[in-house]
Short mmCIF file of C-alpha atoms in Angstrom, two decimals:
data_model
loop_
_atom_site.label_atom_id
_atom_site.label_comp_id
_atom_site.label_asym_id
_atom_site.label_seq_id
_atom_site.Cartn_x
_atom_site.Cartn_y
_atom_site.Cartn_z
CA MET X 1 12.32 -34.61 6.55
CA ARG X 2 14.39 -37.04 4.51
CA ASN X 3 14.57 -39.87 7.03
CA CYS X 4 11.20 -39.45 8.81
CA PRO X 5 8.62 -39.64 6.00
CA ARG X 6 5.66 -39.74 8.41
CA ILE X 7 6.56 -36.71 10.51
CA THR X 8 3.80 -34.07 10.53
CA ASP X 9 4.87 -31.51 13.15
CA ILE X 10 8.29 -29.87 13.48
CA ARG X 11 9.10 -27.32 16.21
CA MET X 12 12.49 -25.60 15.97
CA GLU X 13 12.02 -22.19 17.56
CA THR X 14 15.20 -20.30 18.57
CA THR X 15 17.49 -23.05 17.27
CA GLY X 16 19.73 -21.30 14.75
CA VAL X 17 17.93 -22.66 11.69
CA GLY X 18 19.34 -20.89 8.65
CA LYS X 19 22.84 -20.35 10.04
CA GLN X 20 24.03 -23.24 7.90
CA LYS X 21 22.74 -22.53 4.41
CA LEU X 22 20.72 -25.15 2.61
CA GLU X 23 22.21 -26.74 -0.48
CA GLU X 24 20.39 -26.82 -3.81
CA GLU X 25 20.06 -30.61 -3.67
CA ASP X 26 18.05 -30.23 -0.46
CA CYS X 27 15.22 -28.89 -2.63
CA LEU X 28 14.93 -32.33 -4.23
CA ILE X 29 13.45 -33.61 -0.95
CA VAL X 30 9.66 -33.45 -0.81
CA ASN X 31 7.82 -34.38 2.39
CA SER X 32 4.09 -34.14 1.78
CA GLN X 33 3.26 -35.24 5.35
CA VAL X 34 4.63 -32.17 7.18
CA LYS X 35 1.66 -29.99 8.12
CA PHE X 36 3.00 -27.80 10.93
CA LEU X 37 6.35 -26.00 10.89
CA TYR X 38 7.32 -23.69 13.75
CA LEU X 39 10.48 -21.65 13.15
CA ALA X 40 9.93 -18.55 15.31
CA GLN X 41 12.88 -16.46 16.55
CA ASN X 42 15.47 -17.85 14.15
CA SER X 43 17.47 -14.73 13.35
CA TRP X 44 19.62 -16.48 10.70
CA LEU X 45 16.67 -17.62 8.63
CA ASP X 46 16.39 -15.67 5.36
CA ASP X 47 14.11 -15.51 2.32
CA LYS X 48 16.07 -18.10 0.33
CA SER X 49 15.93 -20.67 3.11
CA VAL X 50 12.20 -20.12 3.68
CA THR X 51 11.54 -20.51 -0.05
CA MET X 52 13.42 -23.81 -0.11
CA LEU X 53 11.53 -25.07 2.96
CA ALA X 54 8.24 -24.20 1.30
CA SER X 55 9.30 -26.31 -1.69
CA VAL X 56 10.18 -29.23 0.54
CA CYS X 57 6.86 -29.06 2.45
CA PRO X 58 4.18 -28.26 -0.17
CA ASN X 59 1.29 -29.40 2.06
CA LEU X 60 1.99 -27.10 5.00
CA GLU X 61 -1.13 -25.94 6.83
CA LYS X 62 0.50 -23.83 9.54
CA MET X 63 3.83 -22.00 9.66
CA ASP X 64 5.29 -19.73 12.33
CA LEU X 65 7.96 -17.28 11.15
CA SER X 66 7.43 -14.71 13.90
CA TYR X 67 10.51 -12.76 14.99
CA CYS X 68 12.47 -13.98 11.95
CA GLY X 69 14.03 -10.60 11.21
CA MET X 70 15.64 -11.49 7.87
CA VAL X 71 12.45 -12.77 6.21
CA SER X 72 9.99 -10.74 4.13
CA LYS X 73 9.27 -11.85 0.55
CA GLY X 74 10.07 -15.45 1.53
CA ALA X 75 6.73 -15.47 3.33
CA MET X 76 5.03 -14.81 0.00
CA GLU X 77 6.71 -17.92 -1.38
CA VAL X 78 5.09 -19.93 1.40
CA LEU X 79 1.69 -18.61 0.32
CA TRP X 80 2.48 -19.33 -3.33
CA ARG X 81 4.01 -22.81 -2.97
CA CYS X 82 1.95 -24.23 -0.08
CA CYS X 83 -1.54 -24.42 -1.56
CA LYS X 84 -3.08 -25.76 1.68
CA ILE X 85 -1.72 -23.11 4.03
CA GLN X 86 -4.32 -22.00 6.58
CA HIS X 87 -2.43 -20.28 9.38
CA LEU X 88 0.62 -18.02 8.98
CA ASP X 89 2.31 -16.16 11.84
CA LEU X 90 4.51 -13.32 10.57
CA ALA X 91 4.71 -11.08 13.64
CA TYR X 92 7.82 -8.85 13.56
CA LEU X 93 8.42 -9.96 9.98
CA GLY X 94 11.63 -8.52 8.45
CA TYR X 95 12.48 -6.22 11.36
CA ARG X 96 16.21 -6.47 10.54
CA LEU X 97 15.80 -5.61 6.85
CA CYS X 98 16.15 -2.16 5.30
CA GLN X 99 13.55 -2.97 2.64
CA PHE X 100 10.23 -4.60 3.46
CA GLN X 101 8.53 -6.72 0.79
CA PHE X 102 5.22 -8.49 1.34
CA LYS X 103 3.02 -7.82 -1.68
CA VAL X 104 0.63 -10.72 -2.26
CA ASN X 105 -0.77 -10.31 -5.77
CA PHE X 106 -2.20 -13.81 -6.20
CA GLU X 107 -5.18 -15.56 -4.63
CA VAL X 108 -4.74 -17.50 -1.38
CA PRO X 109 -8.25 -18.83 -0.67
CA THR X 110 -7.13 -21.35 1.98
CA LEU X 111 -5.61 -18.81 4.40
CA PHE X 112 -7.82 -18.28 7.45
CA VAL X 113 -5.45 -16.86 10.11
CA LEU X 114 -2.75 -14.25 9.52
CA ASN X 115 -0.62 -12.46 12.10
CA LEU X 116 1.24 -9.39 10.80
CA SER X 117 1.77 -7.63 14.13
CA SER X 118 4.75 -5.23 14.20
CA SER X 119 5.59 -6.11 10.60
CA ARG X 120 5.91 -2.59 9.12
CA ILE X 121 3.05 -3.36 6.78
CA SER X 122 1.46 -0.38 5.00
CA ASN X 123 -1.93 0.27 3.38
CA GLU X 124 -0.52 -0.87 0.04
CA GLU X 125 0.29 -4.37 1.30
CA LEU X 126 -2.93 -4.48 3.30
CA SER X 127 -4.93 -3.67 0.17
CA LEU X 128 -3.36 -6.59 -1.71
CA ILE X 129 -3.89 -8.96 1.21
CA SER X 130 -7.55 -8.01 1.53
CA LYS X 131 -8.19 -8.94 -2.11
CA SER X 132 -5.93 -12.00 -2.29
CA CYS X 133 -6.66 -13.57 1.11
CA TYR X 134 -10.39 -12.90 1.02
CA ASN X 135 -11.32 -15.90 3.20
CA LEU X 136 -9.46 -14.60 6.24
CA LYS X 137 -11.24 -15.19 9.55
CA GLU X 138 -8.61 -13.79 11.94
CA LEU X 139 -6.20 -10.93 11.30
CA LYS X 140 -3.74 -9.46 13.78
CA LEU X 141 -2.27 -6.03 12.98
CA GLU X 142 -1.01 -5.04 16.42
CA TYR X 143 1.60 -2.24 16.52
CA CYS X 144 1.31 -1.65 12.77
CA ASP X 145 1.75 2.13 12.85
CA LYS X 146 1.82 2.59 9.06
CA ILE X 147 -1.72 1.43 8.38
CA THR X 148 -4.70 3.79 8.50
CA VAL X 149 -8.49 3.60 8.51
CA SER X 150 -8.60 3.27 4.71
CA GLY X 151 -6.51 0.10 4.81
CA VAL X 152 -8.62 -1.42 7.57
CA LYS X 153 -11.81 -0.65 5.64
CA LEU X 154 -10.51 -2.59 2.64
CA VAL X 155 -9.97 -5.66 4.80
CA VAL X 156 -13.47 -5.42 6.24
CA LYS X 157 -14.93 -4.90 2.75
CA TYR X 158 -13.27 -7.82 0.97
CA CYS X 159 -12.82 -10.37 3.77
CA LYS X 160 -16.45 -11.38 4.14
CA GLN X 161 -15.79 -14.16 6.67
CA LEU X 162 -13.72 -12.03 9.03
CA ARG X 163 -14.50 -12.87 12.66
CA MET X 164 -11.61 -11.30 14.58
CA ILE X 165 -9.33 -8.33 13.99
CA SER X 166 -6.74 -6.90 16.36
CA LEU X 167 -5.80 -3.24 15.94
CA TYR X 168 -4.05 -2.95 19.28
CA SER X 169 -1.70 0.06 19.34
CA CYS X 170 -2.32 0.99 15.69
CA GLU X 171 -1.70 4.69 16.27
CA ASN X 172 -3.05 5.88 12.92
CA VAL X 173 -6.32 3.96 13.06
CA SER X 174 -9.03 6.02 14.74
CA SER X 175 -11.49 4.22 17.01
CA ASP X 176 -14.28 5.89 14.99
CA VAL X 177 -13.94 3.07 12.46
CA ILE X 178 -15.04 0.42 14.95
CA ALA X 179 -18.77 1.10 14.65
CA TRP X 180 -18.47 1.12 10.86
CA MET X 181 -16.72 -2.26 10.89
CA VAL X 182 -19.41 -3.90 13.01
CA LEU X 183 -22.25 -2.52 10.89
CA THR X 184 -20.51 -3.41 7.62
CA ARG X 185 -19.31 -6.92 8.45
CA PRO X 186 -21.87 -8.96 10.47
CA SER X 187 -19.45 -11.89 10.79
CA LEU X 188 -17.07 -9.78 12.92
CA LYS X 189 -17.29 -10.98 16.53
CA LYS X 190 -14.15 -9.70 18.22
CA ILE X 191 -12.21 -6.43 17.93
CA THR X 192 -9.10 -5.61 19.96
CA TYR X 193 -8.24 -1.94 20.28
CA ALA X 194 -6.01 0.03 22.67
CA SER X 195 -8.30 2.86 23.62
CA GLY X 196 -10.97 3.61 26.20
CA ALA X 197 -13.02 5.09 23.35
CA VAL X 198 -14.36 1.59 22.73
CA VAL X 199 -16.33 1.76 25.96
CA GLY X 200 -18.73 4.30 24.51
CA LYS X 201 -19.53 1.91 21.66
CA ARG X 202 -20.05 -1.14 23.84
CA ASP X 203 -23.86 -1.22 23.55
CA LEU X 204 -23.72 -0.97 19.76
CA LEU X 205 -21.16 -3.74 19.56
CA LEU X 206 -23.03 -6.06 21.89
CA SER X 207 -26.27 -5.53 19.99
CA HIS X 208 -24.51 -6.95 16.93
CA GLY X 209 -22.94 -9.85 18.84
CA CYS X 210 -19.45 -8.36 18.77
CA PHE X 211 -17.03 -8.05 21.68
CA ALA X 212 -14.53 -5.18 21.81
CA HIS X 213 -11.42 -5.70 23.89
CA TRP X 214 -9.37 -2.73 24.99
CA ASP X 215 -6.30 -2.47 27.18
CA TRP X 216 -5.48 0.54 29.31
CA LEU X 217 -2.48 0.33 31.65
CA GLY X 218 -2.81 -3.42 31.86
CA SER X 219 -6.53 -3.61 32.65
CA LYS X 220 -8.82 -5.28 30.15
CA LEU X 221 -12.49 -4.72 29.51
CA ILE X 222 -14.78 -6.99 27.53
#
């Protein structure tokens, strides 16, 4: 970032980023050209390092922190410091931490795509996200077993541009909410859910231009 001022895309998945801690003077570097930063599966990366990277790259549009098990509230710093962020992948966020922190209590109008699959997110965090990231178009909540129908309804209510939501293997979200989502949010065009119960709602969904994907023992139905 210091020596390549025109670089826009950096991919360093599974490379040990974070093992060597960043120094405070590294924060003095600012590279406004970096738009895409992919750091998935870096188990040494922590909140402090992510915060410093967000300071260095204030114009980030897409960041991948999936499978970074030591990161939680650092992801909020990305949302706070990178005012142009549009796509954030946080799947398996903070899976190595005892305490999970991802409470977004400020507006992030630029964020369109958010992946929180397997992130231990609860209805409380989902409520804050729905009101702060109200321009979301795609939201993945796969394997989020702490969220319920009430949390999903908040997302559908406040995210008026929502086009896709994945609730695959969300054990505490009943498939009964699917019809309500389609009728409430006309922009919704794709729902992913792990239950054959979707089949009975197929005609309703199709009549509203929405496709429901479900997976049962590896077979998919659209």
